[in-house]
Amino acid sequence: MLDIQMLRNDLDAVVAKLATRKFVFDTDRFTALEQERKTVQTLNEEMKSKRNTYSKEIGVLLGQIARLSASEEFDQADFNKNQAEKLKLEVSEINAKIAYSEARLEEIERERKTLLLNVPNLPHDSVPAGKSEADNVEVRRIGTPRTFDFEIKDHTDVGAPLGLDFDTGAKLSGARFTLMKGPVARLHRALAQFMLDTQTEKHGYTECYTPYIVNDMSLLGTGQLPKFEQDLFQVSFGGTQTKAAGYDIYLKGSEDNPEDHKVAERNWYLIPTSEVTLTNTVRDEIVPLESLPIKLTAHTPCFRSEAGSYGKDTKGMIRQHQFDKVEMVQIVHPDKSYEALEEMVGHAEHILQALELPYRVVSLCTGDMGFGAAKTYDLEVWLPAQNTYREISSVSNCEAFQARRLQARFRNEQGKTELLHTLNGSGLAVGRTLVAILENHQQADGSVTIPAALRPYMGGLERISAAG
RNA sequence: GGAAGCGUGGCCGAGUGGUUGAAGGCAACAGUCUUGAAAACUGUCAAGGGUUUACGCCCUUCGUGAGUUCGAAUCUCACCGCUUCCGCCA
């Protein structure tokens, strides 16, 4: 979410920046809302102030009556009583007006919030301008793609004899699910373990185990909601959760409007990334300055509906409904976030280097960045069978965009609360790393060489093959 | 699934209808004292929003939402969360 003050004070500049991201900000609506809000809110608060003053006066008047009666000042006591009654009437009238202005104010607030929640972050000045993927800027290229003296296979063909089984995955669940069995399953596990160990032992992240199901507030905090609900899997309750309360009301024969007693619905979703859980650990928190930076990592499955990507990467395990990822999250002082961004890219790169995979680092252009990011680097790994680089990690600085939604703050040097900056990045996507290993390290005989760094996680194996 | 209890500021904890945004304590910050530190003493110390050139003033917030009332942390209802016991379960 953007800073509302910034929108008020510098609307034109904000709108121009948003335009570079292909976002059209509804300036007229915003301005109209702001204008009406100001009028209604001022009026509303004036009336409330009046109500509070009168109510206090009533309290004082009534409080005096006992004392006045005791000292037999009955006239004064009666006067107080009448005065109080008069004030009560007046407050009742004010209350009727408040009810009206309050309702209108709520409408305005709701619309403004919705408007604001759907506006993406502003790109950092260093982000290249551009419309699409094609305008991303390559920052560096590391490692040289291997030349093969045999006909190479893609990961599905390399993987099949090693236990990569899409047919069974489809039988169990449907398209975009995979069953792994035997050597490939072990390799997959080894990769995740290696990544997690590296991020904790070498790069100072704290290992976390997090829920895979989160509530809607968490997704609102990191920006997946309300705009991208179609990308998520919603979790429905199996049982009688909502029936119970409705049944209760039925039994009680209550005259109450059932709407008033509507059961709070549990809005649960599967996490699309553990960025959600790790970042939301600081939601509604004021963290002490000394605890910064907070560096968290977790290995979790990620669930994505992939709505809107029909026909894209349908073959193989590049794009799945369920995939594993080791995620890095940093929660930092605002002055340190760009330093942290570069550092995190390095942490992800370290994995690729250790696994002897050629890759390049790309700075995403304004038009290609994700909703919450102020700046994003993608790491793209070389896939020989596709003869191209494919995204395997994405590292973003969200600045205060998520923190503002999360109300995630720290106490600064002056003791004032201030919004944190949040960053997240994959370190790495496990499934796609598996793909890269299979394709880059395949051998003519159908076996796959295990990179030296990974061997301790594979019981010392130097290669895996169908033979075992 | 059944039963009981609890939810107050950064933390602990008082508060059961009227200047209570909330006693007291801890923590934090500033000052006095001290060679320095500690202790002691003194003072400051919630967040969000609105408005104002500014000092300031105002509104909201005691888990959440609704209700009763002139007035709610305090009374009523629903929901959420936590704790304990029983049942079930990995």
mmCIF file of N, CA and C (backbone and C1' of nucleotides) in Angstrom, chain A residues 5 8 37-38 41-42 45 48-49 51-52 55-56 58-59 62 88 91-92 95 241 245 252 261-264 266 286 407 409 411 417, chain B residues 1 9-11 18-21 28-29 45-52 58-60 65-67 69-72 77-81:
data_model
loop_
_atom_site.group_PDB
_atom_site.id
_atom_site.type_symbol
_atom_site.label_atom_id
_atom_site.label_comp_id
_atom_site.label_asym_id
_atom_site.label_seq_id
_atom_site.Cartn_x
_atom_site.Cartn_y
_atom_site.Cartn_z
ATOM 1 N N GLN A 5 -0.410 9.995 2.488
ATOM 2 C CA GLN A 5 0.090 11.382 2.523
ATOM 3 C C GLN A 5 0.786 11.737 1.227
ATOM 4 N N ARG A 8 -1.707 12.437 -1.382
ATOM 5 C CA ARG A 8 -2.348 13.742 -1.199
ATOM 6 C C ARG A 8 -1.427 14.869 -1.634
ATOM 7 N N ARG A 37 -14.560 13.074 1.872
ATOM 8 C CA ARG A 37 -14.108 12.535 3.155
ATOM 9 C C ARG A 37 -13.802 13.675 4.118
ATOM 10 N N LYS A 38 -13.082 14.653 3.617
ATOM 11 C CA LYS A 38 -12.660 15.763 4.466
ATOM 12 C C LYS A 38 -13.887 16.461 5.066
ATOM 13 N N GLN A 41 -15.878 13.937 7.420
ATOM 14 C CA GLN A 41 -15.142 13.567 8.626
ATOM 15 C C GLN A 41 -15.082 14.735 9.604
ATOM 16 N N THR A 42 -14.810 15.914 9.108
ATOM 17 C CA THR A 42 -14.744 17.094 9.966
ATOM 18 C C THR A 42 -16.071 17.300 10.676
ATOM 19 N N GLU A 45 -16.714 14.553 13.275
ATOM 20 C CA GLU A 45 -15.918 14.668 14.500
ATOM 21 C C GLU A 45 -16.371 15.828 15.358
ATOM 22 N N LYS A 48 -19.312 14.558 17.254
ATOM 23 C CA LYS A 48 -18.899 13.627 18.306
ATOM 24 C C LYS A 48 -18.321 14.378 19.500
ATOM 25 N N SER A 49 -17.539 15.377 19.168
ATOM 26 C CA SER A 49 -16.934 16.182 20.223
ATOM 27 C C SER A 49 -18.014 16.809 21.091
ATOM 28 N N ARG A 51 -21.092 15.725 21.453
ATOM 29 C CA ARG A 51 -21.746 14.673 22.223
ATOM 30 C C ARG A 51 -20.949 14.350 23.486
ATOM 31 N N ASN A 52 -19.639 14.216 23.307
ATOM 32 C CA ASN A 52 -18.797 13.879 24.452
ATOM 33 C C ASN A 52 -18.876 14.952 25.524
ATOM 34 N N SER A 55 -22.285 14.809 27.272
ATOM 35 C CA SER A 55 -22.404 13.631 28.124
ATOM 36 C C SER A 55 -21.648 13.809 29.420
ATOM 37 N N LYS A 56 -20.500 14.438 29.312
ATOM 38 C CA LYS A 56 -19.737 14.693 30.535
ATOM 39 C C LYS A 56 -20.491 15.655 31.435
ATOM 40 N N ILE A 58 -23.676 16.022 31.612
ATOM 41 C CA ILE A 58 -24.765 15.266 32.229
ATOM 42 C C ILE A 58 -24.252 14.522 33.449
ATOM 43 N N GLY A 59 -23.109 13.918 33.297
ATOM 44 C CA GLY A 59 -22.508 13.176 34.398
ATOM 45 C C GLY A 59 -22.276 14.079 35.597
ATOM 46 N N LEU A 62 -25.743 15.176 37.206
ATOM 47 C CA LEU A 62 -26.368 14.094 37.954
ATOM 48 C C LEU A 62 -25.566 13.782 39.207
ATOM 49 N N LYS A 88 -29.823 15.472 27.488
ATOM 50 C CA LYS A 88 -30.008 14.113 26.955
ATOM 51 C C LYS A 88 -30.735 14.169 25.622
ATOM 52 N N VAL A 91 -28.472 15.404 22.912
ATOM 53 C CA VAL A 91 -27.506 14.398 22.471
ATOM 54 C C VAL A 91 -28.190 13.375 21.570
ATOM 55 N N SER A 92 -29.426 13.043 21.922
ATOM 56 C CA SER A 92 -30.154 12.084 21.078
ATOM 57 C C SER A 92 -30.271 12.592 19.655
ATOM 58 N N ASN A 95 -26.991 12.342 17.993
ATOM 59 C CA ASN A 95 -26.692 10.950 17.653
ATOM 60 C C ASN A 95 -27.330 10.529 16.338
ATOM 61 N N GLN A 241 -18.861 -26.347 10.469
ATOM 62 C CA GLN A 241 -18.449 -25.079 11.062
ATOM 63 C C GLN A 241 -19.518 -23.995 10.998
ATOM 64 N N ALA A 245 -23.590 -22.533 14.049
ATOM 65 C CA ALA A 245 -24.135 -21.273 14.541
ATOM 66 C C ALA A 245 -25.540 -21.048 13.993
ATOM 67 N N LYS A 252 -32.840 -21.652 18.995
ATOM 68 C CA LYS A 252 -33.218 -20.600 19.924
ATOM 69 C C LYS A 252 -34.502 -19.912 19.485
ATOM 70 N N HIS A 261 -25.871 -12.267 13.223
ATOM 71 C CA HIS A 261 -25.136 -13.304 13.940
ATOM 72 C C HIS A 261 -24.295 -14.148 13.004
ATOM 73 N N LYS A 262 -24.093 -13.604 11.844
ATOM 74 C CA LYS A 262 -23.366 -14.356 10.836
ATOM 75 C C LYS A 262 -22.031 -14.829 11.401
ATOM 76 N N VAL A 263 -21.798 -16.073 11.230
ATOM 77 C CA VAL A 263 -20.558 -16.652 11.730
ATOM 78 C C VAL A 263 -19.374 -16.032 10.989
ATOM 79 N N ALA A 264 -18.375 -15.684 11.766
ATOM 80 C CA ALA A 264 -17.172 -15.160 11.136
ATOM 81 C C ALA A 264 -16.606 -16.246 10.242
ATOM 82 N N ARG A 266 -14.121 -18.315 8.096
ATOM 83 C CA ARG A 266 -12.693 -18.538 8.051
ATOM 84 C C ARG A 266 -12.246 -18.463 6.626
ATOM 85 N N ILE A 286 5.691 -4.043 16.840
ATOM 86 C CA ILE A 286 6.674 -2.965 16.878
ATOM 87 C C ILE A 286 7.954 -3.608 17.384
ATOM 88 N N GLN A 407 1.249 -3.181 9.132
ATOM 89 C CA GLN A 407 1.536 -2.400 10.337
ATOM 90 C C GLN A 407 2.744 -3.007 11.050
ATOM 91 N N ARG A 409 6.328 -2.380 12.271
ATOM 92 C CA ARG A 409 7.106 -1.175 12.561
ATOM 93 C C ARG A 409 8.261 -1.458 13.509
ATOM 94 N N ARG A 411 10.963 0.828 16.458
ATOM 95 C CA ARG A 411 11.141 2.070 17.179
ATOM 96 C C ARG A 411 12.494 2.643 16.779
ATOM 97 N N THR A 417 7.802 5.332 16.273
ATOM 98 C CA THR A 417 7.576 4.149 15.456
ATOM 99 C C THR A 417 7.679 4.523 13.987
ATOM 100 P P G B 1 -15.409 -29.319 16.729
ATOM 101 O "O5'" G B 1 -16.137 -30.286 17.745
ATOM 102 C "C5'" G B 1 -17.458 -30.754 17.512
ATOM 103 C "C4'" G B 1 -17.754 -31.733 18.609
ATOM 104 C "C3'" G B 1 -17.870 -31.118 19.998
ATOM 105 O "O3'" G B 1 -19.149 -30.562 20.225
ATOM 106 C "C1'" G B 1 -16.426 -32.983 20.105
ATOM 107 P P G B 9 -2.745 -4.145 26.107
ATOM 108 O "O5'" G B 9 -1.937 -2.784 25.987
ATOM 109 C "C5'" G B 9 -1.384 -2.368 24.704
ATOM 110 C "C4'" G B 9 -0.839 -0.960 24.838
ATOM 111 C "C3'" G B 9 0.649 -0.881 25.155
ATOM 112 O "O3'" G B 9 1.345 -0.114 24.170
ATOM 113 C "C1'" G B 9 -0.644 0.330 26.769
ATOM 114 P P G B 10 1.708 -0.902 22.887
ATOM 115 O "O5'" G B 10 3.174 -1.376 23.282
ATOM 116 C "C5'" G B 10 3.913 -2.163 22.361
ATOM 117 C "C4'" G B 10 5.034 -2.849 23.085
ATOM 118 C "C3'" G B 10 4.616 -3.637 24.316
ATOM 119 O "O3'" G B 10 4.135 -4.911 23.960
ATOM 120 C "C1'" G B 10 6.496 -2.310 24.838
ATOM 121 P P C B 11 2.872 -5.525 24.732
ATOM 122 O "O5'" C B 11 3.534 -6.103 26.065
ATOM 123 C "C5'" C B 11 4.448 -7.182 25.999
ATOM 124 C "C4'" C B 11 5.085 -7.392 27.353
ATOM 125 C "C3'" C B 11 4.112 -7.622 28.490
ATOM 126 O "O3'" C B 11 3.703 -8.977 28.571
ATOM 127 C "C1'" C B 11 5.709 -6.011 29.144
ATOM 128 P P G B 18 -19.235 5.153 36.754
ATOM 129 O "O5'" G B 18 -19.122 6.412 35.778
ATOM 130 C "C5'" G B 18 -18.081 6.483 34.800
ATOM 131 C "C4'" G B 18 -18.071 7.899 34.256
ATOM 132 C "C3'" G B 18 -17.673 8.932 35.298
ATOM 133 O "O3'" G B 18 -16.638 9.726 34.751
ATOM 134 C "C1'" G B 18 -19.837 9.437 34.391
ATOM 135 P P U B 19 -15.270 9.540 34.658
ATOM 136 O "O5'" U B 19 -14.759 10.663 35.704
ATOM 137 C "C5'" U B 19 -15.059 11.998 35.473
ATOM 138 C "C4'" U B 19 -14.155 12.569 34.379
ATOM 139 C "C3'" U B 19 -12.685 12.726 34.723
ATOM 140 O "O3'" U B 19 -12.032 11.470 34.609
ATOM 141 C "C1'" U B 19 -13.459 14.552 33.398
ATOM 142 P P U B 20 -10.677 11.126 35.334
ATOM 143 O "O5'" U B 20 -9.874 10.131 34.429
ATOM 144 C "C5'" U B 20 -9.775 10.282 33.006
ATOM 145 C "C4'" U B 20 -10.149 8.994 32.318
ATOM 146 C "C3'" U B 20 -11.646 8.750 32.232
ATOM 147 O "O3'" U B 20 -12.202 8.930 30.941
ATOM 148 C "C1'" U B 20 -10.453 6.795 32.984
ATOM 149 P P G B 21 -11.622 9.299 29.627
ATOM 150 O "O5'" G B 21 -10.223 8.555 29.463
ATOM 151 C "C5'" G B 21 -9.350 8.980 28.485
ATOM 152 C "C4'" G B 21 -7.927 8.587 28.841
ATOM 153 C "C3'" G B 21 -6.890 9.452 28.134
ATOM 154 O "O3'" G B 21 -5.686 9.559 28.869
ATOM 155 C "C1'" G B 21 -6.623 7.203 27.498
ATOM 156 P P A B 28 15.968 -0.548 30.879
ATOM 157 O "O5'" A B 28 15.354 0.437 29.787
ATOM 158 C "C5'" A B 28 15.266 0.037 28.421
ATOM 159 C "C4'" A B 28 14.588 1.110 27.620
ATOM 160 C "C3'" A B 28 15.215 2.501 27.744
ATOM 161 O "O3'" A B 28 16.327 2.635 26.885
ATOM 162 C "C1'" A B 28 12.863 2.661 27.998
ATOM 163 P P C B 29 17.579 3.497 27.400
ATOM 164 O "O5'" C B 29 17.080 4.995 27.257
ATOM 165 C "C5'" C B 29 16.745 5.524 25.976
ATOM 166 C "C4'" C B 29 16.053 6.855 26.130
ATOM 167 C "C3'" C B 29 16.789 7.876 26.976
ATOM 168 O "O3'" C B 29 17.834 8.513 26.273
ATOM 169 C "C1'" C B 29 14.512 7.837 27.603
ATOM 170 P P C B 45 4.526 12.599 29.149
ATOM 171 O "O5'" C B 45 4.780 11.260 28.342
ATOM 172 C "C5'" C B 45 5.480 11.224 27.102
ATOM 173 C "C4'" C B 45 6.008 9.843 26.851
ATOM 174 C "C3'" C B 45 4.979 8.732 26.965
ATOM 175 O "O3'" C B 45 4.208 8.635 25.784
ATOM 176 C "C1'" C B 45 6.968 8.090 28.088
ATOM 177 P P A B 46 2.601 8.493 25.944
ATOM 178 O "O5'" A B 46 2.315 7.149 25.130
ATOM 179 C "C5'" A B 46 3.339 6.202 24.918
ATOM 180 C "C4'" A B 46 2.772 5.095 24.069
ATOM 181 C "C3'" A B 46 2.354 5.542 22.679
ATOM 182 O "O3'" A B 46 3.441 5.490 21.775
ATOM 183 C "C1'" A B 46 0.583 4.360 23.678
ATOM 184 P P A B 47 3.472 6.308 20.482
ATOM 185 O "O5'" A B 47 2.370 5.583 19.588
ATOM 186 C "C5'" A B 47 2.629 4.307 19.023
ATOM 187 C "C4'" A B 47 1.377 3.771 18.386
ATOM 188 C "C3'" A B 47 0.823 4.610 17.240
ATOM 189 O "O3'" A B 47 1.495 4.339 16.030
ATOM 190 C "C1'" A B 47 -0.931 4.021 18.699
ATOM 191 P P G B 48 1.607 5.497 14.960
ATOM 192 O "O5'" G B 48 0.125 5.595 14.399
ATOM 193 C "C5'" G B 48 -0.394 4.542 13.606
ATOM 194 C "C4'" G B 48 -1.858 4.741 13.360
ATOM 195 C "C3'" G B 48 -2.244 6.071 12.726
ATOM 196 O "O3'" G B 48 -1.979 6.112 11.343
ATOM 197 C "C1'" G B 48 -3.724 5.597 14.484
ATOM 198 P P G B 49 -1.634 7.514 10.671
ATOM 199 O "O5'" G B 49 -3.016 8.287 10.705
ATOM 200 C "C5'" G B 49 -4.102 7.821 9.922
ATOM 201 C "C4'" G B 49 -5.368 8.529 10.308
ATOM 202 C "C3'" G B 49 -5.399 10.025 10.080
ATOM 203 O "O3'" G B 49 -5.558 10.360 8.723
ATOM 204 C "C1'" G B 49 -6.366 9.535 12.167
ATOM 205 P P G B 50 -5.011 11.732 8.182
ATOM 206 O "O5'" G B 50 -6.041 12.774 8.794
ATOM 207 C "C5'" G B 50 -7.377 12.794 8.323
ATOM 208 C "C4'" G B 50 -8.184 13.778 9.112
ATOM 209 C "C3'" G B 50 -7.709 15.214 9.047
ATOM 210 O "O3'" G B 50 -8.128 15.851 7.860
ATOM 211 C "C1'" G B 50 -8.199 14.657 11.285
ATOM 212 P P U B 51 -7.157 16.878 7.154
ATOM 213 O "O5'" U B 51 -7.211 18.111 8.154
ATOM 214 C "C5'" U B 51 -8.413 18.851 8.312
ATOM 215 C "C4'" U B 51 -8.269 19.821 9.449
ATOM 216 C "C3'" U B 51 -7.078 20.776 9.350
ATOM 217 O "O3'" U B 51 -7.349 21.869 8.486
ATOM 218 C "C1'" U B 51 -7.162 19.874 11.523
ATOM 219 P P U B 52 -6.172 22.494 7.628
ATOM 220 O "O5'" U B 52 -5.362 23.330 8.711
ATOM 221 C "C5'" U B 52 -5.988 24.419 9.391
ATOM 222 C "C4'" U B 52 -5.106 24.906 10.496
ATOM 223 C "C3'" U B 52 -3.669 25.246 10.093
ATOM 224 O "O3'" U B 52 -3.592 26.529 9.489
ATOM 225 C "C1'" U B 52 -3.665 24.023 12.120
ATOM 226 P P C B 58 -9.616 19.164 23.072
ATOM 227 O "O5'" C B 58 -10.218 18.430 21.788
ATOM 228 C "C5'" C B 58 -11.424 18.908 21.197
ATOM 229 C "C4'" C B 58 -11.665 18.203 19.892
ATOM 230 C "C3'" C B 58 -11.741 16.687 19.962
ATOM 231 O "O3'" C B 58 -12.991 16.246 20.442
ATOM 232 C "C1'" C B 58 -10.406 17.309 18.120
ATOM 233 P P C B 59 -13.112 14.839 21.187
ATOM 234 O "O5'" C B 59 -13.071 13.845 19.948
ATOM 235 C "C5'" C B 59 -14.103 13.845 18.974
ATOM 236 C "C4'" C B 59 -13.779 12.843 17.897
ATOM 237 C "C3'" C B 59 -13.500 11.436 18.396
ATOM 238 O "O3'" C B 59 -14.703 10.735 18.631
ATOM 239 C "C1'" C B 59 -11.832 12.053 16.855
ATOM 240 P P U B 60 -14.746 9.626 19.811
ATOM 241 O "O5'" U B 60 -13.884 8.458 19.162
ATOM 242 C "C5'" U B 60 -14.333 7.793 17.987
ATOM 243 C "C4'" U B 60 -13.282 6.837 17.489
ATOM 244 C "C3'" U B 60 -12.801 5.813 18.503
ATOM 245 O "O3'" U B 60 -13.704 4.728 18.583
ATOM 246 C "C1'" U B 60 -10.938 6.745 17.379
ATOM 247 P P G B 65 -13.905 -3.896 15.612
ATOM 248 O "O5'" G B 65 -15.325 -4.553 15.343
ATOM 249 C "C5'" G B 65 -15.667 -4.987 14.036
ATOM 250 C "C4'" G B 65 -16.985 -5.712 14.068
ATOM 251 C "C3'" G B 65 -18.169 -4.930 14.613
ATOM 252 O "O3'" G B 65 -18.710 -4.048 13.657
ATOM 253 C "C1'" G B 65 -18.179 -7.097 15.531
ATOM 254 P P A B 66 -19.618 -2.819 14.187
ATOM 255 O "O5'" A B 66 -20.880 -3.544 14.856
ATOM 256 C "C5'" A B 66 -22.078 -3.680 14.129
ATOM 257 C "C4'" A B 66 -23.050 -4.521 14.889
ATOM 258 C "C3'" A B 66 -23.902 -3.792 15.914
ATOM 259 O "O3'" A B 66 -24.972 -3.085 15.329
ATOM 260 C "C1'" A B 66 -23.092 -5.793 16.859
ATOM 261 P P G B 67 -25.404 -1.694 16.038
ATOM 262 O "O5'" G B 67 -26.032 -2.138 17.429
ATOM 263 C "C5'" G B 67 -27.246 -2.851 17.446
ATOM 264 C "C4'" G B 67 -27.533 -3.384 18.826
ATOM 265 C "C3'" G B 67 -27.854 -2.357 19.901
ATOM 266 O "O3'" G B 67 -29.158 -1.841 19.772
ATOM 267 C "C1'" G B 67 -26.443 -4.023 20.785
ATOM 268 P P U B 69 -31.595 2.174 24.406
ATOM 269 O "O5'" U B 69 -30.653 3.023 25.365
ATOM 270 C "C5'" U B 69 -30.905 3.062 26.757
ATOM 271 C "C4'" U B 69 -29.807 3.790 27.457
ATOM 272 C "C3'" U B 69 -29.466 5.164 26.886
ATOM 273 O "O3'" U B 69 -30.386 6.159 27.326
ATOM 274 C "C1'" U B 69 -27.463 3.961 27.294
ATOM 275 P P C B 70 -30.873 7.264 26.323
ATOM 276 O "O5'" C B 70 -29.564 8.125 26.091
ATOM 277 C "C5'" C B 70 -29.553 9.151 25.085
ATOM 278 C "C4'" C B 70 -28.359 10.038 25.300
ATOM 279 C "C3'" C B 70 -27.049 9.301 25.542
ATOM 280 O "O3'" C B 70 -26.431 8.933 24.323
ATOM 281 C "C1'" C B 70 -27.310 10.953 27.202
ATOM 282 P P G B 71 -25.819 7.497 24.206
ATOM 283 O "O5'" G B 71 -24.590 7.588 25.222
ATOM 284 C "C5'" G B 71 -23.476 8.422 24.896
ATOM 285 C "C4'" G B 71 -22.489 8.443 26.031
ATOM 286 C "C3'" G B 71 -21.951 7.086 26.459
ATOM 287 O "O3'" G B 71 -20.906 6.668 25.602
ATOM 288 C "C1'" G B 71 -22.581 8.315 28.370
ATOM 289 P P A B 72 -20.705 5.102 25.353
ATOM 290 O "O5'" A B 72 -20.228 4.511 26.753
ATOM 291 C "C5'" A B 72 -18.972 4.878 27.334
ATOM 292 C "C4'" A B 72 -18.267 3.612 27.797
ATOM 293 C "C3'" A B 72 -17.787 2.729 26.664
ATOM 294 O "O3'" A B 72 -16.602 2.047 27.070
ATOM 295 C "C1'" A B 72 -19.358 1.556 27.936
ATOM 296 P P C B 77 -25.218 -12.592 27.453
ATOM 297 O "O5'" C B 77 -25.284 -12.547 25.866
ATOM 298 C "C5'" C B 77 -26.510 -12.818 25.191
ATOM 299 C "C4'" C B 77 -26.345 -12.568 23.710
ATOM 300 C "C3'" C B 77 -25.191 -13.308 23.035
ATOM 301 O "O3'" C B 77 -25.515 -14.651 22.763
ATOM 302 C "C1'" C B 77 -25.208 -11.054 22.326
ATOM 303 P P A B 78 -24.350 -15.766 22.712
ATOM 304 O "O5'" A B 78 -23.681 -15.472 21.288
ATOM 305 C "C5'" A B 78 -24.414 -15.709 20.091
ATOM 306 C "C4'" A B 78 -23.666 -15.140 18.909
ATOM 307 C "C3'" A B 78 -22.259 -15.674 18.712
ATOM 308 O "O3'" A B 78 -22.246 -16.919 18.055
ATOM 309 C "C1'" A B 78 -22.235 -13.319 18.537
ATOM 310 P P C B 79 -21.091 -17.984 18.395
ATOM 311 O "O5'" C B 79 -19.819 -17.326 17.705
ATOM 312 C "C5'" C B 79 -19.729 -17.272 16.293
ATOM 313 C "C4'" C B 79 -18.642 -16.321 15.879
ATOM 314 C "C3'" C B 79 -17.221 -16.729 16.252
ATOM 315 O "O3'" C B 79 -16.694 -17.682 15.359
ATOM 316 C "C1'" C B 79 -17.540 -14.444 16.770
ATOM 317 P P C B 80 -15.629 -18.748 15.885
ATOM 318 O "O5'" C B 80 -14.313 -17.857 16.038
ATOM 319 C "C5'" C B 80 -13.709 -17.248 14.897
ATOM 320 C "C4'" C B 80 -12.547 -16.388 15.328
ATOM 321 C "C3'" C B 80 -11.521 -17.074 16.217
ATOM 322 O "O3'" C B 80 -10.616 -17.860 15.466
ATOM 323 C "C1'" C B 80 -12.056 -14.975 17.141
ATOM 324 P P G B 81 -10.001 -19.182 16.132
ATOM 325 O "O5'" G B 81 -8.987 -18.604 17.206
ATOM 326 C "C5'" G B 81 -7.838 -17.877 16.793
ATOM 327 C "C4'" G B 81 -7.182 -17.240 17.978
ATOM 328 C "C3'" G B 81 -6.767 -18.188 19.085
ATOM 329 O "O3'" G B 81 -5.542 -18.827 18.798
ATOM 330 C "C1'" G B 81 -7.858 -16.325 20.021
#
